[in-house]
mmCIF file of C-alpha atoms and ligand atoms in Angstrom:
data_model
loop_
_atom_site.group_PDB
_atom_site.id
_atom_site.type_symbol
_atom_site.label_atom_id
_atom_site.label_comp_id
_atom_site.label_asym_id
_atom_site.label_seq_id
_atom_site.Cartn_x
_atom_site.Cartn_y
_atom_site.Cartn_z
ATOM 1 C CA UNK A 1 -45.766 27.030 30.801
ATOM 2 C CA UNK A 2 -49.274 29.850 29.957
ATOM 3 C CA UNK A 3 -52.531 29.264 31.275
ATOM 4 C CA UNK A 4 -54.480 31.379 29.882
ATOM 5 C CA UNK A 5 -58.108 32.125 29.136
ATOM 6 C CA UNK A 6 -58.673 30.016 26.405
ATOM 7 C CA UNK A 7 -57.026 27.261 28.632
ATOM 8 C CA UNK A 8 -59.915 27.925 31.650
ATOM 9 C CA UNK A 9 -63.040 27.892 29.617
ATOM 10 C CA UNK A 10 -61.911 24.798 28.008
ATOM 11 C CA UNK A 11 -61.698 23.382 31.716
ATOM 12 C CA UNK A 12 -64.974 24.505 32.950
ATOM 13 C CA UNK A 13 -66.173 22.657 29.811
ATOM 14 C CA UNK A 14 -64.415 19.036 30.853
ATOM 15 C CA UNK A 15 -65.663 20.239 34.465
ATOM 16 C CA UNK A 16 -69.370 20.583 33.332
ATOM 17 C CA UNK A 17 -68.583 17.056 31.306
ATOM 18 C CA UNK A 18 -67.149 15.103 34.629
ATOM 19 C CA UNK A 19 -70.857 16.526 36.345
ATOM 20 C CA UNK A 20 -73.230 15.148 33.671
ATOM 21 C CA UNK A 21 -70.836 11.673 34.036
ATOM 22 C CA UNK A 22 -72.107 11.548 38.051
ATOM 23 C CA UNK A 23 -68.809 13.108 39.855
ATOM 24 C CA UNK A 24 -70.275 15.116 42.650
ATOM 25 C CA UNK A 25 -67.435 15.646 44.934
ATOM 26 C CA UNK A 26 -67.240 19.572 44.275
ATOM 27 C CA UNK A 27 -63.760 20.030 46.025
ATOM 28 C CA UNK A 28 -62.819 17.376 42.981
ATOM 29 C CA UNK A 29 -64.224 19.492 40.327
ATOM 30 C CA UNK A 30 -62.936 22.787 41.838
ATOM 31 C CA UNK A 31 -59.675 21.365 41.615
ATOM 32 C CA UNK A 32 -59.725 19.499 37.868
ATOM 33 C CA UNK A 33 -61.232 23.019 37.430
ATOM 34 C CA UNK A 34 -57.287 24.834 38.533
ATOM 35 C CA UNK A 35 -54.960 22.732 37.006
ATOM 36 C CA UNK A 36 -53.294 23.604 33.903
ATOM 37 C CA UNK A 37 -53.795 19.640 32.246
ATOM 38 C CA UNK A 38 -52.222 21.027 29.819
ATOM 39 C CA UNK A 39 -48.899 21.496 31.324
ATOM 40 C CA UNK A 40 -48.505 18.147 32.579
ATOM 41 C CA UNK A 41 -49.083 17.212 28.468
ATOM 42 C CA UNK A 42 -46.148 16.624 25.953
ATOM 43 C CA UNK A 43 -46.719 20.546 24.099
ATOM 44 C CA UNK A 44 -48.262 18.591 20.590
ATOM 45 C CA UNK A 45 -51.662 17.451 22.928
ATOM 46 C CA UNK A 46 -52.143 20.953 23.906
ATOM 47 C CA UNK A 47 -54.940 21.126 22.378
ATOM 48 C CA UNK A 48 -56.562 18.023 23.649
ATOM 49 C CA UNK A 49 -55.477 18.356 27.224
ATOM 50 C CA UNK A 50 -59.209 18.984 28.463
ATOM 51 C CA UNK A 51 -60.578 16.616 26.402
ATOM 52 C CA UNK A 52 -61.642 13.729 28.852
ATOM 53 C CA UNK A 53 -59.061 11.518 27.564
ATOM 54 C CA UNK A 54 -56.286 9.177 27.899
ATOM 55 C CA UNK A 55 -52.940 10.709 26.831
ATOM 56 C CA UNK A 56 -49.270 8.528 26.175
ATOM 57 C CA UNK A 57 -46.736 10.631 28.578
ATOM 58 C CA UNK A 58 -42.846 9.611 28.397
ATOM 59 C CA UNK A 59 -42.051 5.673 28.989
ATOM 60 C CA UNK A 60 -44.509 4.384 27.568
ATOM 61 C CA UNK A 61 -46.753 5.686 30.118
ATOM 62 C CA UNK A 62 -50.338 6.841 30.057
ATOM 63 C CA UNK A 63 -51.807 10.205 31.828
ATOM 64 C CA UNK A 64 -55.130 9.027 33.002
ATOM 65 C CA UNK A 65 -58.576 10.642 31.374
ATOM 66 C CA UNK A 66 -59.441 13.011 33.939
ATOM 67 C CA UNK A 67 -63.018 11.269 34.719
ATOM 68 C CA UNK A 68 -61.210 8.677 36.540
ATOM 69 C CA UNK A 69 -59.186 10.491 38.367
ATOM 70 C CA UNK A 70 -61.979 12.326 39.331
ATOM 71 C CA UNK A 71 -63.808 9.294 39.882
ATOM 72 C CA UNK A 72 -61.379 7.608 41.901
ATOM 73 C CA UNK A 73 -59.873 10.745 43.772
ATOM 74 C CA UNK A 74 -64.105 10.840 44.945
ATOM 75 C CA UNK A 75 -63.551 7.305 45.898
ATOM 76 C CA UNK A 76 -60.425 8.162 48.945
ATOM 77 C CA UNK A 77 -63.618 11.020 50.624
ATOM 78 C CA UNK A 78 -60.413 13.596 51.098
ATOM 79 C CA UNK A 79 -60.064 15.583 53.452
ATOM 80 C CA UNK A 80 -58.179 18.144 54.219
ATOM 81 C CA UNK A 81 -54.035 17.401 56.187
ATOM 82 C CA UNK A 82 -55.397 13.344 55.232
ATOM 83 C CA UNK A 83 -51.856 11.436 54.138
ATOM 84 C CA UNK A 84 -52.355 10.225 51.151
ATOM 85 C CA UNK A 85 -50.239 7.134 49.295
ATOM 86 C CA UNK A 86 -50.304 7.330 45.652
ATOM 87 C CA UNK A 87 -48.667 4.633 43.488
ATOM 88 C CA UNK A 88 -48.115 5.092 40.031
ATOM 89 C CA UNK A 89 -46.709 9.419 39.679
ATOM 90 C CA UNK A 90 -47.022 9.089 36.057
ATOM 91 C CA UNK A 91 -47.047 12.725 34.861
ATOM 92 C CA UNK A 92 -48.336 14.073 37.949
ATOM 93 C CA UNK A 93 -51.362 15.045 37.597
ATOM 94 C CA UNK A 94 -52.926 12.963 39.872
ATOM 95 C CA UNK A 95 -50.454 14.359 42.611
ATOM 96 C CA UNK A 96 -51.571 17.413 41.701
ATOM 97 C CA UNK A 97 -55.675 16.904 42.299
ATOM 98 C CA UNK A 98 -55.360 15.568 45.877
ATOM 99 C CA UNK A 99 -52.503 18.629 46.763
ATOM 100 C CA UNK A 100 -54.276 20.559 45.726
ATOM 101 C CA UNK A 101 -57.474 19.164 47.520
ATOM 102 C CA UNK A 102 -55.623 19.492 50.778
ATOM 103 C CA UNK A 103 -53.602 16.498 51.015
ATOM 104 C CA UNK A 104 -50.868 15.349 51.960
ATOM 105 C CA UNK A 105 -49.448 13.404 48.786
ATOM 106 C CA UNK A 106 -46.993 10.405 49.089
ATOM 107 C CA UNK A 107 -46.191 9.290 45.850
ATOM 108 C CA UNK A 108 -44.115 6.181 44.358
ATOM 109 C CA UNK A 109 -43.169 6.023 40.573
ATOM 110 C CA UNK A 110 -41.143 3.008 39.403
ATOM 111 C CA UNK A 111 -39.908 4.608 35.859
ATOM 112 C CA UNK A 112 -36.846 6.856 36.416
ATOM 113 C CA UNK A 113 -37.122 9.126 33.853
ATOM 114 C CA UNK A 114 -41.023 9.972 35.151
ATOM 115 C CA UNK A 115 -39.957 10.565 38.312
ATOM 116 C CA UNK A 116 -37.772 13.388 37.612
ATOM 117 C CA UNK A 117 -39.803 15.291 34.927
ATOM 118 C CA UNK A 118 -42.539 15.262 37.457
ATOM 119 C CA UNK A 119 -40.053 15.769 40.075
ATOM 120 C CA UNK A 120 -38.979 19.437 38.659
ATOM 121 C CA UNK A 121 -42.684 20.152 36.694
ATOM 122 C CA UNK A 122 -44.679 20.527 40.762
ATOM 123 C CA UNK A 123 -43.282 22.586 42.412
ATOM 124 C CA UNK A 124 -42.834 24.740 39.052
ATOM 125 C CA UNK A 125 -46.199 25.100 39.205
ATOM 126 C CA UNK A 126 -46.695 25.696 42.676
ATOM 127 C CA UNK A 127 -47.822 22.205 44.168
ATOM 128 C CA UNK A 128 -45.481 20.324 46.320
ATOM 129 C CA UNK A 129 -46.499 16.923 47.440
ATOM 130 C CA UNK A 130 -44.794 15.503 50.297
ATOM 131 C CA UNK A 131 -42.782 12.883 49.706
ATOM 132 C CA UNK A 132 -41.850 12.120 45.994
ATOM 133 C CA UNK A 133 -40.315 8.615 45.119
ATOM 134 C CA UNK A 134 -38.645 6.868 42.817
ATOM 135 C CA UNK A 135 -38.686 3.709 43.663
ATOM 136 C CA UNK A 136 -41.037 -0.041 43.778
ATOM 137 C CA UNK A 137 -45.016 0.586 44.773
ATOM 138 C CA UNK A 138 -45.506 -2.798 45.288
ATOM 139 C CA UNK A 139 -43.870 -2.859 48.921
ATOM 140 C CA UNK A 140 -45.539 0.951 49.556
ATOM 141 C CA UNK A 141 -43.631 3.725 52.057
ATOM 142 C CA UNK A 142 -43.295 1.176 54.925
ATOM 143 C CA UNK A 143 -41.335 4.331 55.884
ATOM 144 C CA UNK A 144 -44.010 7.448 56.196
ATOM 145 C CA UNK A 145 -46.997 4.758 57.095
ATOM 146 C CA UNK A 146 -49.725 4.621 58.416
ATOM 147 C CA UNK A 147 -52.021 6.264 55.086
ATOM 148 C CA UNK A 148 -55.953 7.704 55.874
ATOM 149 C CA UNK A 149 -55.795 6.478 52.294
ATOM 150 C CA UNK A 150 -54.085 4.623 49.378
ATOM 151 C CA UNK A 151 -54.493 5.349 44.999
ATOM 152 C CA UNK A 152 -53.439 3.238 42.654
ATOM 153 C CA UNK A 153 -52.807 4.929 39.182
ATOM 154 C CA UNK A 154 -52.076 1.467 38.112
ATOM 155 C CA UNK A 155 -53.499 -1.646 37.001
ATOM 156 C CA UNK A 156 -53.198 -4.320 39.079
ATOM 157 C CA UNK A 157 -52.805 -8.182 38.851
ATOM 158 C CA UNK A 158 -52.967 -8.749 42.809
ATOM 159 C CA UNK A 159 -54.000 -6.577 46.002
ATOM 160 C CA UNK A 160 -50.189 -5.606 47.300
ATOM 161 C CA UNK A 161 -50.808 -7.183 50.566
ATOM 162 C CA UNK A 162 -47.597 -4.120 51.376
ATOM 163 C CA UNK A 163 -50.046 -1.627 50.704
ATOM 164 C CA UNK A 164 -53.449 -2.970 53.232
ATOM 165 C CA UNK A 165 -50.702 -3.355 56.071
ATOM 166 C CA UNK A 166 -50.103 0.677 55.743
ATOM 167 C CA UNK A 167 -53.325 1.619 55.664
ATOM 168 C CA UNK A 168 -54.775 3.207 58.990
ATOM 169 C CA UNK A 169 -57.102 1.305 60.809
ATOM 170 C CA UNK A 170 -61.612 2.791 58.150
ATOM 171 C CA UNK A 171 -59.058 3.844 55.744
ATOM 172 C CA UNK A 172 -59.676 3.239 51.850
ATOM 173 C CA UNK A 173 -57.314 1.117 49.159
ATOM 174 C CA UNK A 174 -58.800 2.644 45.961
ATOM 175 C CA UNK A 175 -57.578 0.518 43.266
ATOM 176 C CA UNK A 176 -58.351 -1.205 39.687
ATOM 177 C CA UNK A 177 -58.071 -4.206 40.080
ATOM 178 C CA UNK A 178 -56.884 -7.198 37.222
ATOM 179 C CA UNK A 179 -55.079 -8.128 34.233
ATOM 180 C CA UNK A 180 -56.320 -7.389 31.032
ATOM 181 C CA UNK A 181 -58.836 -4.794 32.148
ATOM 182 C CA UNK A 182 -60.000 -3.446 35.648
ATOM 183 C CA UNK A 183 -62.378 -3.334 38.003
ATOM 184 C CA UNK A 184 -62.705 -0.152 40.655
ATOM 185 C CA UNK A 185 -61.647 -1.546 43.911
ATOM 186 C CA UNK A 186 -62.030 -0.194 46.698
ATOM 187 C CA UNK A 187 -61.115 -2.231 50.282
ATOM 188 C CA UNK A 188 -62.484 -0.781 53.327
ATOM 189 C CA UNK A 189 -60.150 -1.217 56.947
ATOM 190 C CA UNK A 190 -62.394 -2.505 59.359
ATOM 191 C CA UNK A 191 -59.606 -3.784 61.588
ATOM 192 C CA UNK A 192 -55.688 -5.080 62.817
ATOM 193 C CA UNK A 193 -57.171 -7.819 59.603
ATOM 194 C CA UNK A 194 -60.659 -7.042 57.850
ATOM 195 C CA UNK A 195 -61.284 -5.636 54.733
ATOM 196 C CA UNK A 196 -64.797 -4.093 53.450
ATOM 197 C CA UNK A 197 -64.893 -4.449 49.853
ATOM 198 C CA UNK A 198 -66.732 -2.528 47.082
ATOM 199 C CA UNK A 199 -66.762 -3.038 43.353
ATOM 200 C CA UNK A 200 -67.154 -0.243 40.654
ATOM 201 C CA UNK A 201 -67.296 -0.860 37.650
ATOM 202 C CA UNK A 202 -65.165 -1.196 34.454
ATOM 203 C CA UNK A 203 -62.012 0.704 33.761
ATOM 204 C CA UNK A 204 -58.743 -0.062 31.705
ATOM 205 C CA UNK A 205 -54.650 0.937 32.911
ATOM 206 C CA UNK A 206 -51.385 0.673 31.580
ATOM 207 C CA UNK A 207 -49.537 -2.518 33.953
ATOM 208 C CA UNK A 208 -48.761 -1.968 37.845
ATOM 209 C CA UNK A 209 -45.335 -3.919 36.731
ATOM 210 C CA UNK A 210 -42.799 -5.585 39.496
ATOM 211 C CA UNK A 211 -39.646 -3.802 40.370
ATOM 212 C CA UNK A 212 -37.454 -3.572 37.151
ATOM 213 C CA UNK A 213 -33.840 -2.230 39.571
HETATM 214 N N1 LIG B 301 -51.333 8.767 38.197
HETATM 215 C C1 LIG B 301 -50.717 8.902 37.298
HETATM 216 C C2 LIG B 301 -50.716 8.081 36.336
HETATM 217 C C3 LIG B 301 -49.966 7.145 35.495
HETATM 218 S S1 LIG B 301 -50.185 6.045 34.371
HETATM 219 C C4 LIG B 301 -51.152 10.363 35.954
HETATM 220 O O1 LIG B 301 -52.281 10.516 36.157
HETATM 221 O O2 LIG B 301 -50.386 10.717 35.162
HETATM 222 C C5 LIG B 301 -49.483 5.117 36.289
HETATM 223 C C6 LIG B 301 -48.090 5.124 36.484
HETATM 224 O O3 LIG B 301 -47.293 3.934 37.698
HETATM 225 C C7 LIG B 301 -46.733 4.766 35.524
HETATM 226 O O4 LIG B 301 -46.497 6.300 35.485
HETATM 227 C C8 LIG B 301 -46.518 3.839 35.639
HETATM 228 O O5 LIG B 301 -44.577 3.880 35.606
HETATM 229 C C9 LIG B 301 -46.407 3.451 36.940
HETATM 230 N N2 LIG B 301 -46.105 2.188 38.070
HETATM 231 C C10 LIG B 301 -45.870 0.862 37.504
HETATM 232 N N3 LIG B 301 -46.407 0.248 37.734
HETATM 233 C C11 LIG B 301 -45.695 0.919 38.798
HETATM 234 C C12 LIG B 301 -45.112 0.368 40.240
HETATM 235 N N4 LIG B 301 -44.816 -0.637 40.645
HETATM 236 N N5 LIG B 301 -44.392 1.400 41.329
HETATM 237 C C13 LIG B 301 -45.195 2.448 41.517
HETATM 238 N N6 LIG B 301 -44.792 3.165 39.995
HETATM 239 C C14 LIG B 301 -45.228 2.262 39.030
#
């Protein structure tokens, strides 16, 4: 579990690329500059960890591309102590970015293998989400709701109503919406029943799957 000057140099280059691609939230960029992404990947990918690319992780899933992580994190408009629900913990890298930005993160993962790996890795790196959960993210986490914002990190064929209902008024739900390709979609909750929809172009994610348990 080594993090060297070379890794830091590569991270700084990655941050510059993300700036060039239009990421402006300094807190997001500072988190990406700090987090050792190579430690979230299989060691055979170590040399590529700071390329702006997605890579395979356990259970046939992927760690999202840094640009995608940055883009979604920026849309969340994170403020310190925000209570954030994440659906799709995966490698835990997105979780780590939000924790490093000072958010209280609650995250759900439906692959037990990933849930176990990530539950061990994050504390080892000194990253402490409020709660990691193994289960079906379509249901959200009703026992911990409401949330200041919700981020879904898998491609959602529908927008789960449970997630909409667990959002505070004024809160944001950031969700890649669509079957094969996804449109990055942000719903802002205006009141009990009204949500304002914003769309931000096309992305590609592994699918948000229904409960298999
Ligand atoms: N944020 C993660 C992205 C991982 S890919 C990272 O950067 O590493 C998306 C993740 O969503 C996968 O780990 C997948 O298992 C998980 N997922 C898919 N459907 C889900 C569901 N219904 N509930 C919770 N997690 C789900």
